Each structure stands twice: as structure tokens, then as C-alpha cells.
């Protein structure tokens, strides 16, 4: 019990003091905001910001917002539209990292109207951010439109639907499409890509309530990321190392959540705790859905194990949820906790909160949007099938024309061959007739010679 208490105190310290500790350790050596401010030009600041993965190690996103606002004020007065939109895009990313998706997409949409001034790399950043925002806001029709533009610009080869299918609860269809689209693109010795692929396959299986099968994929993913991390033959950038650590944390959290599904709560707890610690260490200043899910899974595990005090400590952590589903799940866990301690008034309070949320207009509208999107995706797939059918028909028609031309060429060759053979036969006939005539002449000559001999005698 003392060991578990120590773990939770350590975890709470991560949530409460991560930024303060990071400032103490990195203020001199890794002051990302200071490096940003000392960059020579708006373009340099733009590139530095989006290239820096752990940019909140020394300062919070709010400090960044204050600094970026100063730059926006300066370039507005200088009438520099390119720099202004670069800083606005940085600001949109900051709000996204704070889970304020509505504000982020509002700013990004303003930048989008001026996207023609950006080069291809900046357009990639803008469209990816809008894609992520629409996913969080469950505005899937707009998300698909953004993906069409990414394909049109050559930023992607295809329009992916698998993550949207998963968000709609169609996890098997998502996995089927993901395997079809992604598996052929991954090389056997690309260990990081293999880890990502197997983690995603495992997650689709986990969400589809096939935890036992999912564990096999997560084990593969963990093996691949360990091999990648220990491979000294490949030089890795700081960004790649951080992303690798975050992926390892996500994989361990998914393993823990599988054990929770299987009812093996004691086995789940170490994986969930380790996952949170790894992600928090490498993702300072950003809200993480994986961390939030892991915290709630820990609370559920401790509730099932009757560790009620620890379960409540996890539930009372100040988490910034980005989805209604997680809010509903947290309220259910609170209701379960108060049921166990026989506080039925508070249990009823949390159950009623969930009823109000479920009955809210926003949730109903979300369901309608999902239905519309399902129809929209169906239409897109029908259209894609028709295009594929048209391509096939065109190919068949072209093949038929090619075959017809080839057949005509063969007929011409056969006709030529027949005439050639006839000509050759004529030559043979003439030759044979010539030989016959020569024999007749020779015989006549012989007869004449014999007649002359007899006459002389």
C-alpha cells in the first residue's frame, strides 16, 4: 500500500509541478521560448516553433501566447501579411495544445483564407492543424474536405477514412482500411513505423473489445520500439527521441487498458502508471488524451480493487478532457465510488449529470452529424467505386481496341504470308516447268541426233 501511495504521489507531482520542475532544470540549456524570441526573422521563428517538439519545457503555452501576441501587434502595424499569418498559425497551434479547439480552428480559418501566400511546407502545417481540429470537434465532413485539398496539393496520396471510421465506432472497418492503406507502405526494417502500425492495429482491436488479440499487437509494437530505441547505428534527432518515448508511453498505456478490459486490474496498474510518467515527461505543457484515459483506467482499477482513497485521488485530478465520452466515463466512476461508500445523494448527482449531458442538444446534434457523415462517406466510397469502375471500363475498352489492332496486324501478316507462299509456289512451279521443258528439248535433241546418225549410215 505504501508503495502504491508513493506512486500516486509521484503521479500527482507530475500533473501539478511538471512545468515548474522543467523551468528549474532547463531554463538555461533548453529555453525554447528564448530561442524563439532571439530568432532573426518571422520565418525563422515559424520554423523553429513547429520543429520543436518539447517546446513547453521552460515556459507554458500561456507564456508563448503572450509573446506571440506582441509579435502580431508589431507586424500588424508594419502591414506584413505573410509574417502576420505565420504568427497567427503559431497562435492557433498554441490554442490547440491547450485543447481550446474552437478558438484554434477560428484562427486557423482566418489564416486559411490567406493560404495562397504560404509555400507548400506552411500549407502542410496549416492543413494538418485544421485536420486535427476538425477531428477533435467531430466535424468530419469538413475534415474530409481538408484531406481532399491535401491530396490535391500532393501532400498525401489518398484520402484516409480509417480514423474517421474509428471515431464513429466502426473500428473493424477502420482496421480493414488502415491495413489496406498503410501496411504496403512499411518496410520490414522500419522499426518505428512497425511499432506505430502494430500499436494502431492493437488499438482498433481494443476499441472493438478484443483485448486478448490486441495484446499480441501491442507486444509486437513494444518490441519494435525497443529495437528502434536501442539501435545505435541510426542517428536520431531530439525530436525523434521524444516522439519515440511518447510512443512507448502510449503503447504501455494501451497494454494497461487491455488488462483493465480483461479484469486483470493489478496487472494493469504498473503499465498505466509507467505510461503516464513517460508521456508527461516527454509531453510537457500539452494535454494528452492518452494520459487522461490512463488516469481514468487507474481510477477504475483501484475502484475494482477496493482501493477507494486512491481511486478518488485519481478522479479528483484536474484533467482537461477533450471529449464528451471521457466526461461521461469520469462521472460514472464518481457515481460508482459514492455507491461504494454509500453516499447515494452524490451518486445520484453524478448519474443525473450524465443524463443531462446525454440529453443535451449538442450531443444530439453530434449524433446527427455522425449519421450525415456516415452517408457522406458512403457517397464518397460509391463515387470512388464508380471512378474505379470507369477506369476499369476504359482499360478494357483500350485493351479491346489494342486487341482489334493486333488482330488486324495478324490478318495482314497472314495475308502477306499467303501471297508470299503463292509467289514462292509460282516460282517453284515455273522452275519445275522450266526443268521439264529442258528435258523435252534434250530428248528431242537426242532423237534428232539419232536420226542423223542413222541417215548417215
Coordinates of C-alpha atoms in Angstrom, one line a residue:
X1 CA 0.0 0.0 0.0
X2 CA 2.8 2.3 0.9
X3 CA 4.5 1.6 -2.5
X4 CA 1.2 2.4 -4.3
X5 CA 0.7 5.6 -2.3
X6 CA 4.2 6.6 -3.3
X7 CA 3.4 6.1 -7.0
X8 CA 0.2 8.2 -6.9
X9 CA 2.0 11.0 -5.0
X10 CA 4.7 10.9 -7.8
X11 CA 2.0 11.0 -10.4
X12 CA 0.2 13.9 -8.8
X13 CA 3.6 15.7 -8.7
X14 CA 3.9 15.3 -12.5
X15 CA 0.5 16.9 -13.0
X16 CA 1.0 19.7 -10.5
X17 CA 4.6 20.6 -10.8
X18 CA 5.9 19.4 -14.2
X19 CA 6.2 22.9 -15.7
X20 CA 7.9 24.3 -12.6
X21 CA 10.5 21.5 -12.5
X22 CA 11.1 21.8 -16.2
X23 CA 11.8 25.5 -15.7
X24 CA 14.3 24.8 -12.9
X25 CA 16.1 22.2 -15.0
X26 CA 16.0 23.7 -18.5
X27 CA 15.8 27.5 -18.1
X28 CA 19.4 27.9 -19.2
X29 CA 20.1 25.0 -21.5
X30 CA 16.7 24.4 -23.2
X31 CA 14.8 27.7 -23.1
X32 CA 12.7 27.2 -26.2
X33 CA 10.8 30.5 -25.8
X34 CA 14.0 32.4 -25.5
X35 CA 15.4 30.7 -28.6
X36 CA 12.2 31.6 -30.4
X37 CA 12.5 35.3 -29.4
X38 CA 16.1 35.6 -30.5
X39 CA 15.5 34.1 -34.0
X40 CA 16.3 36.6 -36.7
X41 CA 13.0 36.7 -38.7
X42 CA 9.4 35.7 -38.6
X43 CA 10.1 32.7 -40.9
X44 CA 12.9 31.5 -38.6
X45 CA 10.5 31.8 -35.6
X46 CA 7.8 29.9 -37.5
X47 CA 10.2 27.1 -38.5
X48 CA 11.7 26.9 -35.0
X49 CA 8.3 26.7 -33.3
X50 CA 6.9 23.8 -35.4
X51 CA 10.2 22.0 -35.4
X52 CA 10.5 22.0 -31.6
X53 CA 8.6 19.1 -30.1
X54 CA 9.0 19.7 -26.4
X55 CA 8.6 23.5 -26.7
X56 CA 6.9 24.0 -23.3
X57 CA 9.7 22.6 -21.2
X58 CA 10.7 26.0 -19.9
X59 CA 7.5 28.1 -20.4
X60 CA 3.8 27.3 -20.5
X61 CA 1.7 27.8 -23.6
X62 CA 0.2 30.9 -22.0
X63 CA 3.7 32.4 -21.8
X64 CA 4.1 31.7 -25.5
X65 CA 0.7 33.2 -26.3
X66 CA 1.8 36.5 -24.6
X67 CA 5.0 36.6 -26.6
X68 CA 3.3 35.7 -29.9
X69 CA 0.7 38.4 -29.3
X70 CA 3.5 41.0 -29.1
X71 CA 4.8 39.9 -32.5
X72 CA 1.3 40.0 -34.0
X73 CA 0.9 43.6 -32.8
X74 CA 4.2 44.6 -34.4
X75 CA 3.6 43.0 -37.8
X76 CA 0.1 44.4 -38.0
X77 CA 1.4 47.9 -37.7
X78 CA 4.1 47.0 -40.3
X79 CA 1.4 45.6 -42.7
X80 CA 3.4 42.4 -43.3
X81 CA 0.7 39.9 -44.2
X82 CA 3.0 36.9 -44.5
X83 CA 4.5 37.3 -41.1
X84 CA 1.1 38.1 -39.6
X85 CA -0.3 34.8 -40.9
X86 CA 2.7 32.9 -39.7
X87 CA 2.3 34.2 -36.2
X88 CA -1.5 33.6 -36.3
X89 CA -0.8 30.0 -37.3
X90 CA 1.6 29.6 -34.3
X91 CA -1.2 31.1 -32.1
X92 CA -3.7 28.6 -33.5
X93 CA -1.3 25.7 -32.6
X94 CA -0.9 27.0 -29.1
X95 CA -4.7 27.0 -28.5
X96 CA -4.8 23.5 -30.0
X97 CA -2.2 22.4 -27.5
X98 CA -4.4 23.9 -24.7
X99 CA -7.4 21.9 -26.0
X100 CA -9.2 25.1 -27.0
X101 CA -10.2 23.7 -30.4
X102 CA -12.9 26.2 -31.2
X103 CA -10.5 29.1 -30.8
X104 CA -7.8 27.2 -32.7
X105 CA -9.9 26.5 -35.7
X106 CA -11.3 30.0 -35.7
X107 CA -7.8 31.5 -36.1
X108 CA -6.7 28.7 -38.5
X109 CA -9.7 29.5 -40.7
X110 CA -8.6 33.2 -40.9
X111 CA -5.2 32.0 -42.0
X112 CA -6.8 29.6 -44.4
X113 CA -8.4 32.5 -46.3
X114 CA -4.9 33.8 -47.0
X115 CA -3.2 30.4 -47.6
X116 CA -2.1 31.4 -51.1
X117 CA 0.8 33.4 -49.6
X118 CA 2.2 30.3 -48.0
X119 CA 4.7 27.9 -49.5
X120 CA 3.9 24.2 -49.6
X121 CA 5.5 23.4 -46.2
X122 CA 3.5 26.1 -44.5
X123 CA 0.3 24.9 -46.2
X124 CA 1.1 21.4 -44.9
X125 CA 1.3 22.8 -41.3
X126 CA -2.0 24.7 -41.7
X127 CA -4.0 21.9 -43.3
X128 CA -2.7 19.3 -40.7
X129 CA -3.7 21.6 -37.9
X130 CA -7.2 22.1 -39.4
X131 CA -7.5 18.4 -39.9
X132 CA -6.6 17.7 -36.2
X133 CA -9.0 20.4 -35.0
X134 CA -12.0 19.1 -37.1
X135 CA -11.3 15.6 -35.8
X136 CA -11.4 16.8 -32.2
X137 CA -14.6 18.8 -32.9
X138 CA -16.1 15.8 -34.7
X139 CA -16.7 17.9 -37.8
X140 CA -15.9 15.0 -40.1
X141 CA -17.3 16.4 -43.3
X142 CA -15.0 19.5 -43.1
X143 CA -12.2 17.1 -42.1
X144 CA -12.7 15.2 -45.3
X145 CA -12.7 18.4 -47.4
X146 CA -9.4 19.4 -45.9
X147 CA -8.0 15.9 -46.7
X148 CA -9.1 16.4 -50.3
X149 CA -7.1 19.6 -50.5
X150 CA -4.0 17.8 -49.0
X151 CA -4.3 15.2 -51.7
X152 CA -4.8 17.8 -54.4
X153 CA -1.6 19.5 -53.3
X154 CA 0.3 16.2 -53.3
X155 CA 0.8 16.2 -49.5
X156 CA -0.9 12.8 -49.3
X157 CA -1.5 10.0 -51.8
X158 CA -5.0 9.1 -50.7
X159 CA -7.9 10.4 -48.6
X160 CA -7.8 8.4 -45.4
X161 CA -11.1 7.4 -43.7
X162 CA -9.9 4.9 -41.2
X163 CA -9.5 7.3 -38.2
X164 CA -12.9 8.8 -39.0
X165 CA -14.5 5.3 -39.1
X166 CA -13.0 4.6 -35.7
X167 CA -14.3 7.9 -34.3
X168 CA -17.8 6.8 -35.5
X169 CA -17.4 3.5 -33.6
X170 CA -16.7 1.4 -36.8
X171 CA -13.4 0.0 -35.5
X172 CA -13.4 -3.1 -37.7
X173 CA -13.9 -1.1 -40.9
X174 CA -11.2 1.3 -39.7
X175 CA -8.7 -1.5 -39.1
X176 CA -9.5 -3.0 -42.5
X177 CA -8.9 0.3 -44.3
X178 CA -5.8 1.0 -42.2
X179 CA -4.3 -2.4 -43.1
X180 CA -5.1 -1.9 -46.8
X181 CA -3.7 1.6 -47.0
X182 CA -0.7 1.6 -44.6
X183 CA 0.7 -1.9 -44.5
X184 CA 2.1 -2.0 -48.1
X185 CA 4.0 1.3 -47.4
X186 CA 6.0 -0.1 -44.4
X187 CA 9.4 -1.7 -44.8
X188 CA 10.3 -4.7 -42.7
X189 CA 13.3 -3.0 -41.0
X190 CA 11.5 0.4 -40.4
X191 CA 11.1 -0.4 -36.7
X192 CA 9.5 2.9 -35.7
X193 CA 6.9 2.6 -38.4
X194 CA 6.3 -1.0 -37.5
X195 CA 5.8 0.0 -33.8
X196 CA 3.3 2.7 -34.9
X197 CA 1.4 0.3 -37.2
X198 CA 1.1 -2.5 -34.7
X199 CA 0.0 -0.1 -31.9
X200 CA -2.7 1.3 -34.1
X201 CA -3.9 -2.1 -35.1
X202 CA -3.9 -3.1 -31.5
X203 CA -5.9 0.0 -30.6
X204 CA -8.6 -0.8 -33.1
X205 CA -8.9 -4.3 -31.7
X206 CA -9.0 -2.9 -28.1
X207 CA -11.7 -0.4 -29.0
X208 CA -13.6 -3.3 -30.6
X209 CA -13.5 -5.1 -27.3
X210 CA -11.0 -7.7 -28.5
X211 CA -8.4 -7.1 -25.8
X212 CA -6.7 -10.5 -25.9
X213 CA -6.0 -10.2 -29.6
X214 CA -5.0 -6.6 -29.1
X215 CA -2.4 -7.5 -26.5
X216 CA -0.4 -9.5 -29.2
X217 CA -0.2 -6.4 -31.4
X218 CA 0.8 -4.2 -28.5
X219 CA 3.5 -6.7 -27.6
X220 CA 4.9 -6.5 -31.1
X221 CA 4.7 -2.7 -31.0
X222 CA 6.7 -2.6 -27.8
X223 CA 9.3 -5.0 -29.2
X224 CA 9.7 -2.8 -32.3
X225 CA 10.0 0.5 -30.4
X226 CA 12.6 -1.1 -28.0
X227 CA 14.7 -2.3 -31.0
X228 CA 14.4 1.2 -32.6
X229 CA 15.5 2.9 -29.4
X230 CA 18.4 0.6 -28.9
X231 CA 19.6 0.8 -32.5
X232 CA 22.9 2.7 -32.2
X233 CA 23.5 2.5 -36.0
X234 CA 20.9 5.2 -36.7
X235 CA 21.5 8.7 -35.5
X236 CA 18.3 10.1 -34.0
X237 CA 17.3 13.8 -33.6
X238 CA 16.0 15.1 -30.3
X239 CA 12.5 15.3 -31.8
X240 CA 12.7 11.7 -33.0
X241 CA 13.8 10.5 -29.5
X242 CA 10.9 12.4 -27.8
X243 CA 8.4 11.0 -30.3
X244 CA 9.8 7.5 -29.7
X245 CA 9.5 7.9 -25.9
X246 CA 5.9 9.2 -26.3
X247 CA 5.0 6.2 -28.5
X248 CA 6.5 3.8 -25.9
X249 CA 4.3 5.5 -23.2
X250 CA 1.2 5.2 -25.4
X251 CA 1.9 1.5 -26.1
X252 CA 2.3 0.8 -22.4
X253 CA -0.9 2.6 -21.6
X254 CA -2.8 0.6 -24.2
X255 CA -1.4 -2.6 -22.7
X256 CA -2.7 -1.5 -19.3
X257 CA -6.1 -0.6 -20.7
X258 CA -6.3 -4.1 -22.3
X259 CA -5.7 -5.7 -18.9
X260 CA -8.5 -3.5 -17.4
X261 CA -10.9 -4.8 -20.1
X262 CA -9.8 -8.3 -19.2
X263 CA -10.4 -7.6 -15.5
X264 CA -6.7 -8.1 -14.6
X265 CA -6.5 -4.8 -12.6
X266 CA -3.4 -5.5 -10.6
X267 CA -1.6 -6.3 -13.8
X268 CA -2.9 -3.1 -15.5
X269 CA -1.8 -0.6 -12.8
X270 CA 2.0 -0.7 -13.4
X271 CA 1.6 -0.3 -17.1
X272 CA -0.8 2.7 -16.7
X273 CA 1.4 4.4 -14.1
X274 CA 4.5 4.0 -16.2
X275 CA 2.7 5.2 -19.3
X276 CA 1.6 8.4 -17.6
X277 CA 5.1 9.1 -16.3
X278 CA 6.7 8.6 -19.7
X279 CA 4.2 10.7 -21.6
X280 CA 4.2 13.6 -19.1
X281 CA 8.0 13.7 -19.1
X282 CA 8.2 14.0 -22.9
X283 CA 5.0 16.0 -23.5
X284 CA 5.3 18.9 -21.0
X285 CA 2.7 21.6 -21.3
X286 CA 0.4 19.7 -23.6
X287 CA -2.9 18.0 -22.7
X288 CA -2.8 14.3 -23.6
X289 CA -5.9 12.2 -24.3
X290 CA -3.8 9.1 -23.6
X291 CA -2.9 10.4 -20.2
X292 CA -6.5 11.3 -19.4
X293 CA -7.7 7.8 -20.5
X294 CA -4.9 6.2 -18.4
X295 CA -5.8 8.2 -15.3
X296 CA -9.4 7.1 -15.6
X297 CA -8.4 3.5 -16.2
X298 CA -6.3 3.7 -13.0
X299 CA -9.3 5.1 -11.1
X300 CA -11.4 2.2 -12.4
X301 CA -8.8 -0.4 -11.4
X302 CA -8.5 0.9 -7.9
X303 CA -12.3 1.0 -7.5
X304 CA -12.5 -2.6 -8.6
X305 CA -9.7 -3.5 -6.1
X306 CA -11.4 -1.5 -3.3
X307 CA -8.6 1.0 -3.1
X308 CA -11.2 3.7 -2.7
X309 CA -8.9 6.5 -1.4
X310 CA -6.5 6.1 -4.4
X311 CA -9.4 5.9 -6.8
X312 CA -10.8 9.2 -5.6
X313 CA -7.4 10.8 -5.7
X314 CA -7.2 10.0 -9.4
X315 CA -10.7 11.1 -10.1
X316 CA -10.0 14.5 -8.4
X317 CA -7.0 15.3 -10.6
X318 CA -7.6 18.4 -12.7
X319 CA -7.8 16.9 -16.2
X320 CA -8.6 18.8 -19.3
X321 CA -10.9 16.5 -21.3
X322 CA -11.3 16.9 -25.0
X323 CA -14.3 14.5 -25.5
X324 CA -17.7 14.1 -24.0
X325 CA -17.2 10.4 -23.7
X326 CA -14.4 10.9 -21.2
X327 CA -16.5 13.3 -19.1
X328 CA -19.3 10.7 -19.1
X329 CA -16.9 8.0 -18.0
X330 CA -15.4 10.1 -15.2
X331 CA -18.9 10.8 -13.9
X332 CA -19.8 7.1 -14.0
X333 CA -16.6 6.3 -12.0
X334 CA -17.5 9.0 -9.4
X335 CA -21.0 7.5 -9.1
X336 CA -19.5 4.1 -8.6
X337 CA -17.2 5.5 -5.9
X338 CA -20.0 7.2 -4.0
X339 CA -22.1 4.0 -4.3
X340 CA -19.3 2.0 -2.6
X341 CA -19.2 4.5 0.3
X342 CA -23.0 4.6 0.5
X343 CA -23.2 8.3 -0.3
X344 CA -26.3 7.9 -2.5
X345 CA -27.0 11.6 -2.8
X346 CA -23.7 12.3 -4.5
X347 CA -24.1 9.1 -6.6
X348 CA -27.4 10.4 -7.8
X349 CA -25.8 13.8 -8.6
X350 CA -23.2 12.3 -11.0
X351 CA -25.7 10.0 -12.6
X352 CA -28.1 12.9 -13.2
X353 CA -25.1 14.9 -14.7
X354 CA -24.6 12.2 -17.3
X355 CA -28.4 12.1 -18.1
X356 CA -28.3 15.9 -18.7
X357 CA -25.2 15.6 -20.9
X358 CA -26.7 12.8 -22.9
X359 CA -29.9 14.7 -23.3
X360 CA -28.2 17.9 -24.3
X361 CA -28.8 19.4 -27.7
X362 CA -25.1 19.4 -28.6
X363 CA -24.8 15.7 -28.1
X364 CA -27.9 15.1 -30.2
X365 CA -26.5 17.3 -32.9
X366 CA -23.3 15.4 -32.7
X367 CA -25.2 12.1 -33.4
X368 CA -26.9 13.7 -36.4
X369 CA -23.6 14.9 -37.7
X370 CA -22.3 11.3 -37.4
X371 CA -25.2 10.0 -39.3
X372 CA -24.7 12.6 -42.0
X373 CA -21.1 11.7 -42.2
X374 CA -21.8 8.0 -42.5
X375 CA -24.0 8.8 -45.5
X376 CA -21.3 11.2 -46.8
X377 CA -18.5 8.6 -46.5
X378 CA -20.8 6.1 -48.2
X379 CA -21.3 8.5 -51.1
X380 CA -17.6 9.1 -51.3
X381 CA -17.0 5.4 -51.5
X382 CA -19.7 4.9 -54.1
X383 CA -18.1 7.7 -56.1
X384 CA -14.7 6.2 -55.7
X385 CA -16.1 2.8 -56.8
X386 CA -17.7 4.4 -59.8
X387 CA -14.5 6.1 -60.7
X388 CA -12.6 2.8 -60.4
X389 CA -15.3 1.1 -62.5
X390 CA -15.0 3.8 -65.1
X391 CA -11.2 3.3 -65.1
X392 CA -11.6 -0.4 -65.5
X393 CA -14.1 0.0 -68.3
X394 CA -11.7 2.4 -70.1
X395 CA -8.9 0.0 -69.6
X396 CA -11.0 -2.9 -71.0
X397 CA -12.1 -0.7 -74.0
X398 CA -8.5 0.2 -74.6
X399 CA -7.4 -3.4 -74.3
X400 CA -10.2 -4.4 -76.8
X401 CA -9.0 -1.7 -79.3
X402 CA -5.4 -2.9 -78.9
X403 CA -6.5 -6.5 -79.4
X404 CA -8.5 -5.4 -82.5
X405 CA -5.5 -3.6 -83.9
X406 CA -3.3 -6.6 -83.1
X407 CA -5.8 -8.9 -84.8
X408 CA -5.8 -6.7 -87.9
X409 CA -2.0 -6.7 -87.9
X410 CA -2.0 -10.5 -87.6
X411 CA -4.5 -10.7 -90.5
X412 CA -2.3 -8.5 -92.6
X413 CA 0.7 -10.7 -91.8
X414 CA -1.3 -13.8 -92.7
X415 CA -2.4 -12.3 -96.0
X416 CA 1.1 -11.3 -96.8
X417 CA 2.3 -14.7 -95.9
X418 CA -0.3 -16.3 -98.2
X419 CA 0.7 -14.1 -101.1
X420 CA 4.4 -14.8 -100.3
X421 CA 3.7 -18.5 -100.3
X422 CA 1.7 -18.2 -103.5
X423 CA 4.5 -16.3 -105.1
X424 CA 7.0 -18.9 -103.9
X425 CA 4.8 -21.6 -105.2
X426 CA 4.6 -19.9 -108.6
X427 CA 8.4 -19.7 -108.7
X428 CA 8.7 -23.4 -107.8
X429 CA 6.1 -24.2 -110.5
X430 CA 7.9 -22.1 -113.1
X431 CA 11.2 -23.7 -112.1
X432 CA 9.8 -27.2 -112.4
X433 CA 8.2 -26.4 -115.7
X434 CA 11.5 -25.0 -116.9
X435 CA 13.2 -28.2 -115.9
X436 CA 10.6 -30.2 -117.7
X437 CA 10.9 -28.1 -120.9
X438 CA 14.7 -28.6 -120.7
X439 CA 14.2 -32.4 -120.5
X440 CA 11.8 -32.3 -123.5
X441 CA 14.3 -30.2 -125.5
X442 CA 17.1 -32.6 -124.5
X443 CA 15.1 -35.6 -125.5
X444 CA 14.1 -34.0 -128.9
X445 CA 17.7 -33.2 -129.5
X446 CA 18.7 -36.8 -128.7
X447 CA 16.1 -38.1 -131.1
X448 CA 17.3 -35.7 -133.9
X449 CA 20.9 -36.8 -133.3
X450 CA 20.0 -40.5 -133.5
X451 CA 18.0 -39.8 -136.7
X452 CA 21.0 -38.0 -138.3
X453 CA 23.3 -40.9 -137.3
X454 CA 21.0 -43.5 -138.9
X455 CA 20.7 -41.4 -142.1
X456 CA 24.5 -41.1 -142.5
X457 CA 24.9 -44.8 -142.1

